[in-house]
Short mmCIF file of C-alpha atoms in Angstrom, two decimals:
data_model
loop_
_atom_site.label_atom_id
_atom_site.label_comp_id
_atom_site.label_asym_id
_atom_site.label_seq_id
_atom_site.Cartn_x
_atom_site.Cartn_y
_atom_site.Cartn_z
CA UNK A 1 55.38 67.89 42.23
CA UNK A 2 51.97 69.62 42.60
CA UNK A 3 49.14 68.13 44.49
CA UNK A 4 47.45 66.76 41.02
CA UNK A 5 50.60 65.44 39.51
CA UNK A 6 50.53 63.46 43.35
CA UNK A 7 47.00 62.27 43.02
CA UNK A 8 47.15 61.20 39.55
CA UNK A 9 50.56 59.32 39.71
CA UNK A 10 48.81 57.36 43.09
CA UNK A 11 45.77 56.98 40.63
CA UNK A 12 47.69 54.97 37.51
CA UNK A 13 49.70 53.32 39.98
CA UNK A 14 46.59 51.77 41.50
CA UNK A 15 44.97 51.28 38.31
CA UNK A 16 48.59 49.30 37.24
CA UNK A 17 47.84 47.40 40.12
CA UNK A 18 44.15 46.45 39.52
CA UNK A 19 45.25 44.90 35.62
CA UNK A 20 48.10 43.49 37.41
CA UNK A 21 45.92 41.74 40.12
CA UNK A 22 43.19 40.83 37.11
CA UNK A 23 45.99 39.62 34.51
CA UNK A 24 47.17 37.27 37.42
CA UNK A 25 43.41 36.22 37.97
CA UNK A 26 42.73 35.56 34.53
CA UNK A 27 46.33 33.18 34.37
CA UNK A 28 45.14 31.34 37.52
CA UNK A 29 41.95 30.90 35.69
CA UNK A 30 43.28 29.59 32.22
CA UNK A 31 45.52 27.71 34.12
CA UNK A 32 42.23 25.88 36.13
CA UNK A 33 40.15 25.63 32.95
CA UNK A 34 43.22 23.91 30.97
CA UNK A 35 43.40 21.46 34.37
CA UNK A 36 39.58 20.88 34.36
CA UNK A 37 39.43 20.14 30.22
CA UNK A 38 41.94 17.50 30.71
CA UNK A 39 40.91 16.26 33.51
CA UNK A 40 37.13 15.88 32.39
CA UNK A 41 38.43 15.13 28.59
CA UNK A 42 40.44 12.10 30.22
CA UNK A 43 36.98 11.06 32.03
CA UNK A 44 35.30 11.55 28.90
CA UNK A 45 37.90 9.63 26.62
CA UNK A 46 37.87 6.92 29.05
CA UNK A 47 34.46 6.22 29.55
CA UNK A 48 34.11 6.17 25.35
CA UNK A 49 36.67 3.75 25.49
CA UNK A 50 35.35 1.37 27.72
CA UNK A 51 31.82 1.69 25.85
CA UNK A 52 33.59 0.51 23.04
CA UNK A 53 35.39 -2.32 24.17
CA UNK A 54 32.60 -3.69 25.89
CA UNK A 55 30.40 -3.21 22.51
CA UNK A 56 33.02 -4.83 20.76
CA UNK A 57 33.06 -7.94 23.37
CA UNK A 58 29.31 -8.39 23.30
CA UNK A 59 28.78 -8.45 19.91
CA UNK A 60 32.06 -11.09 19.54
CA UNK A 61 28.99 -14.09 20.56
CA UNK A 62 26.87 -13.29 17.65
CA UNK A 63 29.08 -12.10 15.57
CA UNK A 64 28.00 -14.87 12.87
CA UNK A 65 24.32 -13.64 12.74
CA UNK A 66 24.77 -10.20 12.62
CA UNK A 67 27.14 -10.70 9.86
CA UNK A 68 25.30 -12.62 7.73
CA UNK A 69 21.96 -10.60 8.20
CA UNK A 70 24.05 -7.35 7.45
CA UNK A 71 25.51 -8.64 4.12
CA UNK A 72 21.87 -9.86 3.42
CA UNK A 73 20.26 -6.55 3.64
CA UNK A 74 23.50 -4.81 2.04
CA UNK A 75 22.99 -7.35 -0.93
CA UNK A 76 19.13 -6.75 -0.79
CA UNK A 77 19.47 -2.86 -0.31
CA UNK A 78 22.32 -2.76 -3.31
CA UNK A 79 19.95 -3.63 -6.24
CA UNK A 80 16.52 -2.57 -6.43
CA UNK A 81 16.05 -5.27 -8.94
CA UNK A 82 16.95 -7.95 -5.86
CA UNK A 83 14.35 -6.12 -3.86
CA UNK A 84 12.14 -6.33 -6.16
CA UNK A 85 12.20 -9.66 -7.09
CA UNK A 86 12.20 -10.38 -3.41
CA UNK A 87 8.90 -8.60 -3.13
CA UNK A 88 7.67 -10.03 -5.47
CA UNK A 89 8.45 -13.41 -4.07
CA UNK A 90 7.53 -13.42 -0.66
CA UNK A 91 3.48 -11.44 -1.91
CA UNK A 92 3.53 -14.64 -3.77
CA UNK A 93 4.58 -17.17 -1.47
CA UNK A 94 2.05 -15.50 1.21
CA UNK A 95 -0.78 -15.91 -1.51
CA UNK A 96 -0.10 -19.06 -2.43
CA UNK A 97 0.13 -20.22 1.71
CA UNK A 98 -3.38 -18.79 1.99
CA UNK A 99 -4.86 -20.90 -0.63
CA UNK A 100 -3.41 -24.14 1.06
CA UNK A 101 -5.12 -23.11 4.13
CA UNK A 102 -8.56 -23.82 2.28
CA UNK A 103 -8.12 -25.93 -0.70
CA UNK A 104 -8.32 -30.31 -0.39
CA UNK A 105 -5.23 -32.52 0.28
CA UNK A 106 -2.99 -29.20 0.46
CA UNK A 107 0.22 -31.12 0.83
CA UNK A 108 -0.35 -33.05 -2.52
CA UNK A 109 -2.22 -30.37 -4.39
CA UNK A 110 -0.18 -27.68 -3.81
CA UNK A 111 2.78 -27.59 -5.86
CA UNK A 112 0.62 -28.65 -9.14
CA UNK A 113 -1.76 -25.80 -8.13
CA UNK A 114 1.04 -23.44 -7.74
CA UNK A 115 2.29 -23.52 -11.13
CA UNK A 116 -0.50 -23.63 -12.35
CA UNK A 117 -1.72 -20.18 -11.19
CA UNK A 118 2.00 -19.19 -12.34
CA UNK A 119 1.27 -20.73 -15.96
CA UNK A 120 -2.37 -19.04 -15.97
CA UNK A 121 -0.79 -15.84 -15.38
CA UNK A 122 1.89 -15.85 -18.29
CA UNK A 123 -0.42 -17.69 -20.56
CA UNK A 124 -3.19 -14.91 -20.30
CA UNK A 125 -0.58 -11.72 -19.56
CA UNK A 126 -2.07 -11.69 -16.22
CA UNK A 127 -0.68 -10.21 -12.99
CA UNK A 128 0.44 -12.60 -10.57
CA UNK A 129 -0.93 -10.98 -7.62
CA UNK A 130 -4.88 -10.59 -8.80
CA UNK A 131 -4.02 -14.45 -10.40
CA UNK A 132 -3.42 -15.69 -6.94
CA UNK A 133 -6.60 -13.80 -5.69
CA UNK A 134 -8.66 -14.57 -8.35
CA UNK A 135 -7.61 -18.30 -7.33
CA UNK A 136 -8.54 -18.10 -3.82
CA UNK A 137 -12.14 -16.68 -4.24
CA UNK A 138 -12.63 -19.70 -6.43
CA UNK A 139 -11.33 -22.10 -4.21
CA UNK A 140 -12.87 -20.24 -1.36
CA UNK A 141 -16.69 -20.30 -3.16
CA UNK A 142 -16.68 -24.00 -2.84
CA UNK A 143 -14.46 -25.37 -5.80
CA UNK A 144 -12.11 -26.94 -3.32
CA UNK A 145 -11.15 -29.95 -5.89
CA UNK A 146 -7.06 -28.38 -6.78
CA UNK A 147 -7.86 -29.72 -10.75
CA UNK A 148 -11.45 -27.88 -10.83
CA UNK A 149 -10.16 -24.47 -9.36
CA UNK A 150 -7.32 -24.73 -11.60
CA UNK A 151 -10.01 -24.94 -14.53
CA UNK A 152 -12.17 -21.80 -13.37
CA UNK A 153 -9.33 -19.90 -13.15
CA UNK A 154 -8.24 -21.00 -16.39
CA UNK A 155 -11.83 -20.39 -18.22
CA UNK A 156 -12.04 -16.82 -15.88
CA UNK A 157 -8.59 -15.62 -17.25
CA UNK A 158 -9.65 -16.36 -21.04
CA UNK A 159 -12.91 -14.19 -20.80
CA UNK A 160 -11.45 -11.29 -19.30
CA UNK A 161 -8.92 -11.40 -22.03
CA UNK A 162 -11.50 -11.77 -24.33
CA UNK A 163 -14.28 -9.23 -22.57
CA UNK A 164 -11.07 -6.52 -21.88
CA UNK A 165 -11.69 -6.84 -18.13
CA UNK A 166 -9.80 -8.18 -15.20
CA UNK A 167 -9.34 -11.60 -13.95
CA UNK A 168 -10.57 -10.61 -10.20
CA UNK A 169 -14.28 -9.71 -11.01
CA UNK A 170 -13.90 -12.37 -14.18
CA UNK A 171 -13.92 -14.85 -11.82
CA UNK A 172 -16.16 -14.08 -9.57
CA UNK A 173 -18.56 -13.39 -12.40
CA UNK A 174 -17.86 -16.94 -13.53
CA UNK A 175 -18.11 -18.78 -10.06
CA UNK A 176 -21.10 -17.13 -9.18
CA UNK A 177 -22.72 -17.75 -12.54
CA UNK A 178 -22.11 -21.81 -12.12
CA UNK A 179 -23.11 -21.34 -8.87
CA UNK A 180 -26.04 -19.76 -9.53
CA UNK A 181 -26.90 -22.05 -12.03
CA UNK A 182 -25.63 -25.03 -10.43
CA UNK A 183 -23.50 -25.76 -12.76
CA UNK A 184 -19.72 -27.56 -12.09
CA UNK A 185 -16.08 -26.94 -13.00
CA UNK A 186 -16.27 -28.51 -16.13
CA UNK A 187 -19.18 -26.49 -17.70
CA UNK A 188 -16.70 -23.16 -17.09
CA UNK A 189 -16.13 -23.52 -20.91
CA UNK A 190 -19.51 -23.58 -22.04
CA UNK A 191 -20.35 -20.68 -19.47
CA UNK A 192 -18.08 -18.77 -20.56
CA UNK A 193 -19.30 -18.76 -24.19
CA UNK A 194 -22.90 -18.15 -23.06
CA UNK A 195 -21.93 -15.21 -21.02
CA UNK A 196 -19.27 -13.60 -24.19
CA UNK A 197 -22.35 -14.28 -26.69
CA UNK A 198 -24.61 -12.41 -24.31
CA UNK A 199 -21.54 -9.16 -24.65
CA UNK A 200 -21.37 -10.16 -28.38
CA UNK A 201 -25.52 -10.39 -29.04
CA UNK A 202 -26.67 -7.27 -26.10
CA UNK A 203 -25.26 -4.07 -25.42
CA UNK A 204 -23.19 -5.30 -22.01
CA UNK A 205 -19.80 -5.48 -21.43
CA UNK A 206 -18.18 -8.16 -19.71
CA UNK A 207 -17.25 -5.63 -16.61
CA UNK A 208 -20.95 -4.74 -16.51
CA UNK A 209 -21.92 -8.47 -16.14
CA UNK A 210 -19.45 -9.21 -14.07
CA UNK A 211 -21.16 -6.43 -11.50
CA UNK A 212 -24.53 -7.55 -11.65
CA UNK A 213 -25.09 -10.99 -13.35
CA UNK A 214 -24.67 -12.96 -10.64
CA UNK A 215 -28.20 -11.98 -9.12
CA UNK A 216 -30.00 -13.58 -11.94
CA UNK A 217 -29.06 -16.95 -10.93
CA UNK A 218 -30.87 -18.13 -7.82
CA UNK A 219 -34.43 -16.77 -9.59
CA UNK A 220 -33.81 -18.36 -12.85
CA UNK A 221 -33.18 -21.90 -11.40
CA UNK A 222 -36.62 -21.21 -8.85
CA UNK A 223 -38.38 -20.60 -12.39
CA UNK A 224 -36.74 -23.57 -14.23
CA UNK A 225 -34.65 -21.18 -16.60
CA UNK A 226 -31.21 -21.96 -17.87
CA UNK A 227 -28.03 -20.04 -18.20
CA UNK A 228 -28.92 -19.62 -21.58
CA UNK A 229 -32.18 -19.00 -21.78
CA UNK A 230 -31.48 -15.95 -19.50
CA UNK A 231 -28.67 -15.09 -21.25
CA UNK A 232 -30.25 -14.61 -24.52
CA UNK A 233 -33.20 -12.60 -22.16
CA UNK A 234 -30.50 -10.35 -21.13
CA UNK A 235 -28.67 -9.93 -24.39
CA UNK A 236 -32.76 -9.04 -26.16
CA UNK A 237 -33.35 -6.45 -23.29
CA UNK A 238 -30.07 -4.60 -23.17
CA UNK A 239 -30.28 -4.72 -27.36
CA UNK A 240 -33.90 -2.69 -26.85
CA UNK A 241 -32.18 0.22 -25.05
CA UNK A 242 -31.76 -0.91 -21.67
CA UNK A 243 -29.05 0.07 -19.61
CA UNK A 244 -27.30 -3.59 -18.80
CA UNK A 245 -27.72 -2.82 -15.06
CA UNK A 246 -31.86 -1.87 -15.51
CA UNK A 247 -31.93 -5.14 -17.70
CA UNK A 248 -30.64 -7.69 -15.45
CA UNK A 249 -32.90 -6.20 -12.38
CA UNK A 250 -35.65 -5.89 -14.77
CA UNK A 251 -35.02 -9.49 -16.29
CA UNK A 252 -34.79 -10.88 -12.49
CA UNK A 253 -38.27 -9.62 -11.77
CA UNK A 254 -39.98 -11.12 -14.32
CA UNK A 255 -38.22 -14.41 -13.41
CA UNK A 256 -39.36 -13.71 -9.63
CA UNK A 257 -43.03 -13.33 -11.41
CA UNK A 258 -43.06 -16.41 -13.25
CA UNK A 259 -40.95 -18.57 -10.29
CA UNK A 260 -44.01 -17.45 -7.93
CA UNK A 261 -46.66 -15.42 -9.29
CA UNK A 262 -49.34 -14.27 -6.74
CA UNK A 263 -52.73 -16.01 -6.83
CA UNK A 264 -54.58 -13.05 -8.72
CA UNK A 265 -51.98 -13.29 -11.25
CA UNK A 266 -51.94 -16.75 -11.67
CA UNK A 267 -55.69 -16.98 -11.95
CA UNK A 268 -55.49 -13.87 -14.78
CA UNK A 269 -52.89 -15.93 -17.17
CA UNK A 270 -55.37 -18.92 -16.81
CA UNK A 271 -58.10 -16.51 -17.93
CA UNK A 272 -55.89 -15.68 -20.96
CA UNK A 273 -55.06 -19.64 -21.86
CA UNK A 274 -51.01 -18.60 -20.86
CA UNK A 275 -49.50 -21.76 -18.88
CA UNK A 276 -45.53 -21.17 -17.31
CA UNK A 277 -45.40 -24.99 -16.92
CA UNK A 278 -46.44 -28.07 -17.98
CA UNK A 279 -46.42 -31.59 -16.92
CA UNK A 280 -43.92 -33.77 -17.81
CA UNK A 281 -43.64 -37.83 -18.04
CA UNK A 282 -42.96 -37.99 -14.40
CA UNK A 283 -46.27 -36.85 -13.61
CA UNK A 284 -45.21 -33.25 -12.34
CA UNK A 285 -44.94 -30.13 -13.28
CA UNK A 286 -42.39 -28.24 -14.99
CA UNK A 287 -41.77 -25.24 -16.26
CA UNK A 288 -42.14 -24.20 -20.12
CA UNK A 289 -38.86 -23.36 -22.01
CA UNK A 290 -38.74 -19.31 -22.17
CA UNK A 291 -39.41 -19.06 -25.66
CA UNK A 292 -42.80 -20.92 -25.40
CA UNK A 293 -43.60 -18.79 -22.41
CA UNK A 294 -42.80 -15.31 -24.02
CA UNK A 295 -44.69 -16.30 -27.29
CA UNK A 296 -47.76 -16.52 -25.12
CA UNK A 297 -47.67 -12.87 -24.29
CA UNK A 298 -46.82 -11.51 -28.01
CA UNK A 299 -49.79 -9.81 -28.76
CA UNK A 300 -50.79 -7.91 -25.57
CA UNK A 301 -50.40 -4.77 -24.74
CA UNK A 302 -48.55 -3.30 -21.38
CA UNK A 303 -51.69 -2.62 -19.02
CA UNK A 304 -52.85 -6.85 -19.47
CA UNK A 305 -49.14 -8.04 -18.84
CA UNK A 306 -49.32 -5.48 -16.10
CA UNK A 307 -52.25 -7.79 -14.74
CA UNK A 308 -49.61 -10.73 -14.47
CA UNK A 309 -46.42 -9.20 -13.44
CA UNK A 310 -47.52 -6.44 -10.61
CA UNK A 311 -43.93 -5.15 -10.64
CA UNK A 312 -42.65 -2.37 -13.33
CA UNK A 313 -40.01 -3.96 -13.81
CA UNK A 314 -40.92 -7.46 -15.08
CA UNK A 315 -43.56 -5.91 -17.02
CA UNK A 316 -40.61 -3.45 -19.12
CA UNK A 317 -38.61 -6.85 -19.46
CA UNK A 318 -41.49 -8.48 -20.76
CA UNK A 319 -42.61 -6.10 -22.89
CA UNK A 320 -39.14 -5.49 -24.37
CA UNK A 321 -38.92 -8.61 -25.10
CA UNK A 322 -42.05 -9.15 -26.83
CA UNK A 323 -41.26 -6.12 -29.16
CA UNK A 324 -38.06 -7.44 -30.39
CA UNK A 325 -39.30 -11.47 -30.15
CA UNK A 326 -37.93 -11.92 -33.94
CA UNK A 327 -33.87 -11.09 -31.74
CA UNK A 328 -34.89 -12.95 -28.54
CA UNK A 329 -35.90 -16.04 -30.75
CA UNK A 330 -32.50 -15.86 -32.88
CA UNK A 331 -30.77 -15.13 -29.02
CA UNK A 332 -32.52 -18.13 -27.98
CA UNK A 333 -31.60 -20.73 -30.52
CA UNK A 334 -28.20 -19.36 -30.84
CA UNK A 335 -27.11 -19.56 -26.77
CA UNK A 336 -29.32 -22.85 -26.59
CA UNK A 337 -27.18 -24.43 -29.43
CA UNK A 338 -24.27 -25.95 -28.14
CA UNK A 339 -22.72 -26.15 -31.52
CA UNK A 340 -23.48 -22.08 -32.25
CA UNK A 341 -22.57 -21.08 -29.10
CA UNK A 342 -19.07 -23.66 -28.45
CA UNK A 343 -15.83 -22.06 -28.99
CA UNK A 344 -17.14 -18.11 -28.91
CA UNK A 345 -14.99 -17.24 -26.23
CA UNK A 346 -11.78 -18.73 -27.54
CA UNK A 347 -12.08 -16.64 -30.75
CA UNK A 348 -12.67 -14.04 -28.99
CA UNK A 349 -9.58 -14.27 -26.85
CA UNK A 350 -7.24 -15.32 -30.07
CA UNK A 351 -8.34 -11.61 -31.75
CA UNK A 352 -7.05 -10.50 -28.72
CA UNK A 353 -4.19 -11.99 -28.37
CA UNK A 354 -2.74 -10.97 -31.95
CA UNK A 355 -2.61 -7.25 -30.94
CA UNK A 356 0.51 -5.87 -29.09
CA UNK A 357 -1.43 -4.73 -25.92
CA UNK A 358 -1.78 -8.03 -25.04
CA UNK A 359 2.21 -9.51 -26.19
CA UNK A 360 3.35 -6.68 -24.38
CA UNK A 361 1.28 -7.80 -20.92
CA UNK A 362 2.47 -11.41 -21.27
CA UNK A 363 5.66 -10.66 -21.30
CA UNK A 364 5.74 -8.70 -18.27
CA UNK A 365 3.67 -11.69 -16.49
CA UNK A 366 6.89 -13.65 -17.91
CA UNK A 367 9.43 -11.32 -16.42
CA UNK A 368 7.66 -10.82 -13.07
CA UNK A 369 7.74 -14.80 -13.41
CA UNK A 370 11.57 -14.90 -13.34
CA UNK A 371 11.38 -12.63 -11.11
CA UNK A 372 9.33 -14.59 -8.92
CA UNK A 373 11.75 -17.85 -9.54
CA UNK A 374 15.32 -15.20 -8.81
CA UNK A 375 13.67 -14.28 -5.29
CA UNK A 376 12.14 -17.98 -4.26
CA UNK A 377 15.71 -18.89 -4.38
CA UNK A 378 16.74 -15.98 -2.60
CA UNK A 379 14.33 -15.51 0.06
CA UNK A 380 14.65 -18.71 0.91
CA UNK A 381 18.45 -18.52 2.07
CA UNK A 382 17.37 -14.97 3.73
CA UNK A 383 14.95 -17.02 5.70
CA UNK A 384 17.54 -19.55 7.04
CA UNK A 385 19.13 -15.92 7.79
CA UNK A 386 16.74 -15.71 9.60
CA UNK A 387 16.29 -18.37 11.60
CA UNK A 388 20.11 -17.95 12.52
CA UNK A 389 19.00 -15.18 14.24
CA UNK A 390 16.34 -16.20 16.41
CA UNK A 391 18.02 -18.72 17.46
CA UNK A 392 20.18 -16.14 19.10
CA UNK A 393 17.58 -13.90 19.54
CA UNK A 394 18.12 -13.78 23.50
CA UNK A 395 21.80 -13.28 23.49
CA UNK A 396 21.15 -10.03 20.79
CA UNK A 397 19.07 -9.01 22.95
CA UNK A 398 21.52 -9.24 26.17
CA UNK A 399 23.98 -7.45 24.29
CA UNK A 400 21.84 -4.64 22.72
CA UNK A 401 20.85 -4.06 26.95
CA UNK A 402 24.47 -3.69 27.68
CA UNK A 403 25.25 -1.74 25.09
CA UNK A 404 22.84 0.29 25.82
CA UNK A 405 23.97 0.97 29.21
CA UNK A 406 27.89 1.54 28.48
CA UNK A 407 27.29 3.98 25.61
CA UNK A 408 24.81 5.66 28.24
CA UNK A 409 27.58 5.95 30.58
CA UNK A 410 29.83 7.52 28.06
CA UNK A 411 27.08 10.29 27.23
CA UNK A 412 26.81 10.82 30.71
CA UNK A 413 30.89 11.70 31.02
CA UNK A 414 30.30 13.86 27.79
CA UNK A 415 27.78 15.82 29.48
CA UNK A 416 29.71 16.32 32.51
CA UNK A 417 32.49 17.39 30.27
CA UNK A 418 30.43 20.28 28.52
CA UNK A 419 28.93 21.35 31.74
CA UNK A 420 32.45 21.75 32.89
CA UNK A 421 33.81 23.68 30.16
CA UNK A 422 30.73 25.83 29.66
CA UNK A 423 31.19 27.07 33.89
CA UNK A 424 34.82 27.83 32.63
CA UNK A 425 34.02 29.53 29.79
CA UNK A 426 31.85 31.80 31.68
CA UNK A 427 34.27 32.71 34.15
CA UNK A 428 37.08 33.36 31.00
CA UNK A 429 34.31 35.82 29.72
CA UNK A 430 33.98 37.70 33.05
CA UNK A 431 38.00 37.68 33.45
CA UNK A 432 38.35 39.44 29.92
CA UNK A 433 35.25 42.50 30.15
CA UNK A 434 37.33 43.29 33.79
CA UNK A 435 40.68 43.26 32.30
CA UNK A 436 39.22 45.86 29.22
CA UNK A 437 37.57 47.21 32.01
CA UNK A 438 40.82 48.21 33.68
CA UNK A 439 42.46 49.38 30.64
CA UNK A 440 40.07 51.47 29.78
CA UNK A 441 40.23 53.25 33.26
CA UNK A 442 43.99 53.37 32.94
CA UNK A 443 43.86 54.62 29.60
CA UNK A 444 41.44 57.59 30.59
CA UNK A 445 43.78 58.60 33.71
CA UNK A 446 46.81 58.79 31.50
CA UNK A 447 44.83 61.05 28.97
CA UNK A 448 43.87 63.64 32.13
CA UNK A 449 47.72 63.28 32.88
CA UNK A 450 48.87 64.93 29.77
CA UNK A 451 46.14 67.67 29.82
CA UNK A 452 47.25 68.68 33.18
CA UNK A 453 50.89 68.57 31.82
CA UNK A 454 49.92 71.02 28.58
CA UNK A 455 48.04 73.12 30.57
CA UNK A 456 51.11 73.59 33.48
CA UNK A 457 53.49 74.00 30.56
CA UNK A 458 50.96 76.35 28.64
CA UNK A 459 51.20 78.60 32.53
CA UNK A 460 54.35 78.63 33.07
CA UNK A 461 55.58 81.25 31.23
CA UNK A 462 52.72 83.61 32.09
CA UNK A 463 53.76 82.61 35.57
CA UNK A 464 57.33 83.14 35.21
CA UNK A 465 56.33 86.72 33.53
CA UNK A 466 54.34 87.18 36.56
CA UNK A 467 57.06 86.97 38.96
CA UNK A 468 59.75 88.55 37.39
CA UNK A 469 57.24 91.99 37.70
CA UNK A 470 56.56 91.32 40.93
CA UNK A 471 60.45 91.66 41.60
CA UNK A 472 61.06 94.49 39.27
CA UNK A 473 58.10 96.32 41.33
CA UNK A 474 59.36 95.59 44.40
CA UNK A 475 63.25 96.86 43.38
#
């Protein structure tokens, strides 16, 4: 064998060796990952095992409360109608509690009062929820009596019906306007009327009074002005072209004039023969009904009422008035006349109630009604629920701590586990690029192997030719 043939058979040899010695390595190693899985899947299994019997054990005290508060919220969670009427329930039940924080003899009052928001609200196809609140700003303004805020309310639903508005600023149009004009619960009616004949009479809507009405009060009680008298004012002055907001400012300014006019002005409408009051059979003065008053000033022009009135708007009030006197007197006789003006509001609301807007919101004010019934029942048993479960509140608690800390353990052994396997893993990897390593060595030694072969067997017969001349030359 020639010195190559030598070399490379001590070459493959070796190289047989090397994958022998790396096959071997990469058993050992299998054989230690396979050891290592179980050993830190049996760690891993155990500690998940012992998380879940202790669990298991600590939730075996309150067992009873956690079942019954899951199969409430499964029930609850199962039918959007339940939650609904649930909702529904509970916004009304909180509602209703603030009221009895504020209205009289809460513990008697209450359950009359109750249905009788519930009743308002079907009766007038009202929402519950701006009901109850509608309720508590009446109670809240000072109508504390249960049967009196029960009446506003009543009246306050009926003209928002009637006026197309809603029952929140309704109400606090109609509070503020008895109020104002210290007036009680049982003119709500009447005020009412006045303020729909002002809508039906001006160019206002019941929204628009509802937003700025209420400031005419205070000055037209100073000045010895009624509710209607300052309703048919407003009605004349918004009929003449004034924007209802401009009219009731400009209306309260000439009321602030004639409650107080300044000395120079005073002294000018005694100049002119115009009196504001007049004294009565007690011996003191009071003040002129409106109409007399505004006759006084038909006649003059804007630059002598400016003389009385200072402010530009009292004197456009005034003067629109006096331009359209002929309305203002048939306002004033009309809204003054309890027998004109009784009863406008409720045929108002009955033209309203015929169409099928109004049919259509009652019944949903019934069926959020039922639904408001459905979930009292319920909500009450969910509360007793709930109660179960405070009164273990300290043991959930407890076991929610320990189960915290055993299921903690168990990622802790599932960690370890995955660290494990991911350091075995790497050495696997390293194991299988040596052993291609070594094949691919082995592989490139046998390929020089057969070249050498072809190329002595590709020589030999030149060689053999070679000699045999050598011996024929030598013969």
């Amino acid at each position: 064998m020639g010195q190559v043939e030598q070399r490379l058979v001590f070459v493959i040899s070796a190289r047989d060796e090397n994958v022998s010695r790396v096959v071997k390595s990469v058993q050992a190693a299998l054989q230690g990952t396979a050891k290592t899985a179980a050993s830190s899947g049996s760690q891993m299994r155990a500690a998940w095992t012992d998380a879940g019997s202790k669990v298991s054990s600590a939730l075996q005290g309150v067992r009873a409360s956690v079942f019954n508060v899951r199969n409430a919220f499964v029930a609850l969670g199962a039918s959007a109608a339940l939650a609904g009427a649930a909702k529904k329930a509970l916004e009304f039940q909180k509602g209703m509690a603030e009221i009895s924080t504020i209205v009289d003899d809460a513990a008697e009052n209450m359950p009359r009062l109750t249905q009788a928001v519930r009743d308002i609200a079907i009766a007038f196809g009202q929402t519950h929820g701006s009901t109850v609140k509608a309720q508590y700003d009446i109670i809240s303004s000072g109508f504390t009596n249960a049967a009196d805020a029960a009446e506003v309310l009543r009246q306050s639903a009926k003209l928002a019906v009637a006026g197309a508005a809603e029952i929140a600023p309704t109400s606090a149009l109609m509070v503020r306007t008895l109020k104002g004009f210290g007036l009680g619960a049982d003119e709500a009616s009447h005020a009412g009327d006045v303020l729909f004949q002002t809508v039906k009479y001006g160019i206002a809507t019941v929204p628009e009074l509802a937003e700025h009405f209420a400031i005419l009060g205070p000055q037209a009680r100073l000045a010895g002005i009624s509710l209607e008298e300052t309703a048919a004012a407003v009605a004349a002055v918004t009929a003449g072209g004034v924007p209802a907001a401009e009219a009731i400012t400009s209306v309260n300014r000439l009321f602030s004039g004639m409650a107080a006019p300044m000395s120079e002005a005073g002294e000018a409408l005694k100049s002119v023969g115009i009196k504001l009051t007049e004294i009565g059979e007690d011996g003191r003065a009071q003040a002129l009904p409106l109409l007399e008053v505004i006759k006084q000033f038909q006649g003059l022009d804007l630059t002598t009422i400016d003389k009385f009135f200072p402010n530009i708007r009292a004197v456009k009030a005034l003067g629109v008035v006096t331009e359209n006197f002929s309305e203002f007197e048939r306002n004033y006789n009309l809204f003054t006349s309890r027998v004109a003006t009784d009863g406008t509001m409720d045929e108002a609301f009955a033209k309203m109630a015929e169409g099928p807007t109004f049919a259509v919101e009652q019944l949903k004010s019934a069926l959020s009604d039922l639904a408001i019934e459905f979930g009292t029942g319920f909500t009450g048993e969910l509360a007793a629920i709930a109660k179960d479960v405070m009164a273990n509140f300290d043991a959930l608690k407890s076991s929610a701590r320990e189960m915290g800390k055993d299921v903690g353990k168990a990622l802790r052994a599932t960690v370890a586990f995955l660290k494990e396997w991911h350091e075995e893993l790497l050495l696997l990897v390293k194991a299988w690029i040596a052993v291609r390593a070594a094949m691919a060595i082995t592989g490139a030694v046998q390929a020089i192997a057969g070249i050498v072969s072809a190329v002595r067997t590709a020589t030999a017969a030149p060689l053999a030719w070679a000699a045999a001349s050598r011996s024929a030359a030598a013969a």
